[in-house]
Coordinates of C-alpha atoms in Angstrom, one line a residue:
M1 CA 84.7 116.1 -97.7
S2 CA 82.9 114.4 -100.6
P3 CA 84.0 115.7 -104.0
E4 CA 81.3 117.8 -105.9
P5 CA 79.9 115.7 -108.7
L6 CA 80.5 116.7 -112.3
L7 CA 77.3 118.4 -113.5
L8 CA 76.2 118.3 -117.1
R9 CA 75.1 121.8 -118.1
T10 CA 72.8 120.5 -120.8
K11 CA 70.5 119.1 -118.1
L12 CA 70.0 122.6 -116.8
S13 CA 68.8 124.1 -120.0
P14 CA 65.4 123.7 -121.8
P15 CA 65.6 122.0 -125.2
S16 CA 65.9 124.4 -128.1
V17 CA 62.6 125.2 -129.8
Q18 CA 62.8 124.3 -133.5
R19 CA 62.4 127.2 -135.9
R20 CA 59.7 125.3 -137.7
V21 CA 57.5 124.8 -134.6
L22 CA 53.9 125.8 -135.2
P23 CA 52.7 128.1 -132.4
R24 CA 49.7 127.0 -130.3
P25 CA 48.5 130.1 -128.4
A26 CA 45.7 128.2 -126.5
L27 CA 48.2 125.6 -125.1
F28 CA 50.7 128.3 -124.3
A29 CA 48.1 130.3 -122.4
R30 CA 47.2 127.1 -120.5
L31 CA 50.8 126.5 -119.6
R32 CA 51.2 130.1 -118.3
E33 CA 48.5 129.4 -115.7
A34 CA 51.4 127.7 -113.8
L35 CA 52.2 131.2 -112.5
D36 CA 48.9 131.1 -110.6
H37 CA 49.5 127.7 -108.9
R38 CA 51.9 126.3 -106.4
L39 CA 52.4 123.2 -108.4
T40 CA 51.7 122.3 -112.1
L41 CA 51.7 118.6 -113.2
V42 CA 52.3 118.0 -116.9
Q43 CA 51.6 114.3 -117.6
A44 CA 51.5 112.6 -121.0
G45 CA 53.2 109.8 -122.8
T46 CA 56.0 109.9 -125.4
G47 CA 55.1 111.8 -128.5
Y48 CA 52.9 114.5 -126.9
G49 CA 55.6 117.1 -126.9
N50 CA 55.8 117.8 -123.1
S51 CA 59.3 119.1 -123.2
T52 CA 58.8 121.1 -126.4
A53 CA 55.7 122.8 -125.0
L54 CA 57.4 123.7 -121.8
A55 CA 60.5 125.0 -123.6
A56 CA 58.2 127.6 -125.1
L57 CA 58.1 129.2 -121.7
A58 CA 61.8 129.7 -121.7
D59 CA 61.4 133.4 -122.5
E60 CA 59.0 133.8 -119.6
Q61 CA 59.7 133.9 -115.9
I62 CA 61.5 130.5 -115.6
A63 CA 64.0 130.6 -112.7
A64 CA 65.4 127.1 -113.5
W65 CA 65.2 124.0 -115.6
Y66 CA 66.3 120.5 -114.6
T67 CA 66.0 117.5 -116.9
R68 CA 66.1 114.2 -114.9
D69 CA 67.6 110.8 -115.8
Q70 CA 68.1 107.5 -114.0
T71 CA 71.3 108.8 -112.2
D72 CA 69.3 111.5 -110.3
V73 CA 67.9 109.0 -107.8
D74 CA 71.0 109.7 -105.7
P75 CA 70.0 112.5 -103.3
Q76 CA 73.5 114.2 -103.4
Q77 CA 73.4 114.4 -107.2
F78 CA 69.8 115.6 -107.2
L79 CA 70.5 118.4 -104.7
S80 CA 73.7 119.3 -106.6
Y81 CA 71.8 119.7 -109.8
L82 CA 68.9 121.5 -108.1
I83 CA 71.2 124.1 -106.6
A84 CA 73.1 124.5 -109.8
A85 CA 69.8 124.9 -111.8
F86 CA 68.8 127.9 -109.7
R87 CA 72.3 129.4 -109.9
T88 CA 72.0 129.5 -113.7
R89 CA 69.3 132.1 -113.3
L90 CA 70.1 133.5 -109.9
P91 CA 73.9 133.9 -109.8
D92 CA 73.7 135.9 -106.5
L93 CA 72.0 133.0 -104.7
A94 CA 73.5 132.5 -101.3
E95 CA 76.3 130.0 -100.8
A96 CA 74.5 128.4 -97.8
P97 CA 72.7 125.6 -99.7
G98 CA 75.9 124.4 -101.3
A99 CA 77.8 124.6 -98.1
R100 CA 75.1 122.6 -96.3
L101 CA 75.2 120.0 -99.0
Q102 CA 78.9 119.6 -98.8
A103 CA 78.8 119.3 -95.0
I104 CA 76.0 116.7 -95.0
S105 CA 77.7 114.7 -97.9
S106 CA 80.8 114.4 -95.8
E107 CA 78.8 113.3 -92.7
G108 CA 76.5 110.9 -94.6
G109 CA 73.5 112.3 -92.9
D110 CA 70.2 114.0 -93.3
W111 CA 69.3 115.7 -96.6
P112 CA 66.2 117.9 -95.9
P113 CA 68.3 120.7 -94.3
V114 CA 69.7 121.3 -97.8
I115 CA 66.2 122.0 -99.1
D116 CA 65.5 124.3 -96.2
A117 CA 68.7 126.3 -96.8
L118 CA 67.8 126.5 -100.5
I119 CA 64.2 127.7 -99.7
N120 CA 65.7 130.4 -97.4
A121 CA 68.1 131.5 -100.1
L122 CA 65.3 131.7 -102.7
S123 CA 63.1 133.7 -100.3
D124 CA 65.9 136.3 -100.3
Q125 CA 66.4 136.3 -104.1
L126 CA 62.9 136.0 -105.7
H127 CA 61.0 139.2 -105.9
A128 CA 58.8 138.3 -108.9
P129 CA 57.0 135.2 -110.1
A130 CA 59.3 132.5 -111.3
L131 CA 59.1 128.9 -112.5
I132 CA 61.3 125.9 -112.1
V133 CA 60.6 123.0 -114.5
F134 CA 61.5 119.4 -113.5
D135 CA 61.4 117.5 -116.9
D136 CA 61.4 113.7 -117.3
Y137 CA 60.4 113.1 -113.7
Q138 CA 59.4 109.5 -114.5
F139 CA 63.0 108.5 -114.2
V140 CA 63.0 109.2 -110.4
A141 CA 59.3 108.9 -109.6
K142 CA 59.8 105.7 -107.6
S143 CA 62.5 107.1 -105.3
P144 CA 61.1 107.8 -101.8
E145 CA 64.1 110.1 -101.0
I146 CA 63.8 112.2 -104.1
N147 CA 60.0 112.4 -103.7
A148 CA 60.3 113.5 -100.1
L149 CA 62.9 116.2 -101.0
L150 CA 60.9 117.6 -103.9
E151 CA 57.6 117.5 -101.9
R152 CA 59.3 119.5 -99.1
L153 CA 60.4 122.1 -101.7
V154 CA 56.9 122.4 -103.1
A155 CA 55.4 122.6 -99.6
Y156 CA 57.6 125.4 -98.3
A157 CA 58.8 127.3 -101.4
P158 CA 58.4 131.0 -101.3
P159 CA 55.1 132.2 -102.9
Q160 CA 56.9 133.7 -105.9
L161 CA 58.2 130.2 -106.9
H162 CA 55.9 128.0 -109.0
I163 CA 57.0 124.4 -109.6
V164 CA 56.3 122.4 -112.8
I165 CA 56.8 118.6 -112.7
A166 CA 56.6 116.9 -116.1
G167 CA 56.6 113.2 -116.7
R168 CA 54.9 110.2 -118.3
Q169 CA 53.2 108.8 -115.2
P170 CA 50.8 110.5 -112.7
L171 CA 52.4 111.8 -109.5
T172 CA 51.0 109.9 -106.5
W173 CA 52.0 112.0 -103.4
P174 CA 49.3 111.8 -100.7
V175 CA 49.6 115.5 -100.0
L176 CA 48.2 116.2 -103.5
I177 CA 44.7 115.6 -102.2
S178 CA 44.8 118.6 -99.9
W179 CA 46.7 120.8 -102.4
R180 CA 44.0 120.0 -105.0
A181 CA 41.2 120.8 -102.6
R182 CA 42.8 124.2 -102.0
G183 CA 43.1 124.9 -105.8
E184 CA 46.9 124.9 -105.7
V185 CA 47.5 122.3 -108.4
L186 CA 47.2 122.8 -112.1
E187 CA 47.1 119.6 -114.1
I188 CA 47.9 119.4 -117.8
T189 CA 47.3 116.1 -119.5
R190 CA 47.6 114.5 -122.9
N191 CA 44.1 115.9 -123.7
D192 CA 45.5 119.5 -123.3
L193 CA 48.7 118.6 -125.3
A194 CA 47.0 116.8 -128.1
F195 CA 46.6 118.6 -131.4
R196 CA 42.9 119.6 -131.8
A197 CA 41.0 119.0 -135.0
D198 CA 40.9 122.7 -136.0
E199 CA 44.6 123.0 -135.4
I200 CA 45.3 120.0 -137.6
E201 CA 43.1 121.6 -140.3
T202 CA 44.9 124.9 -140.1
L203 CA 48.3 123.2 -140.1
V204 CA 47.5 121.3 -143.3
K205 CA 45.8 124.2 -145.0
D206 CA 48.4 126.9 -144.2
H207 CA 51.6 125.0 -144.0
G208 CA 51.3 121.5 -145.5
V209 CA 53.7 119.1 -144.0
G210 CA 57.2 119.5 -142.4
F211 CA 56.2 121.5 -139.3
F212 CA 56.7 120.5 -135.7
I213 CA 53.6 120.9 -133.4
L214 CA 53.5 123.1 -130.3

């Protein structure tokens, strides 16, 4: 049996929101619309505060958080982190997904059954709306295997689970066309994340400099 990879717990927690972050209620309300959609795409370049904005939802119905890096293109590692991410918020999650992952890892076989086992386990555990955030998705966006696994999760997730994918480049899954047509995709771009003129005026007037922007 393949050994379970060492998991960094810091990849499974949202970044801390700085005490001197300036609240932005309009943006926060926009982000909370994720609870009304199957999939939310947050896409903007460096400097727009994607992660900080999403971290503000940490006190809401987030089931899990998973920050990606270049090493997550390995399907076994991706699935290990994904299961662990849900376990941080759902400690009673069934053991079936982890057991299936260990079995398939030792056989060198097919990964989608792990996603299927996880979906079944989540269906048993989720009784209220919940979010999972995949941060820094740009690091694995070119991996066909990871895209296929995550697309399967989005397609068959229980209705209580709402999935947020944040990254620097647009997501190019062909299935997005049909999901958009059905109104199942919320898209938040740099135009939503950018500080508005009235917010800049309020920031300077009320607080001067030295505040972070949210």
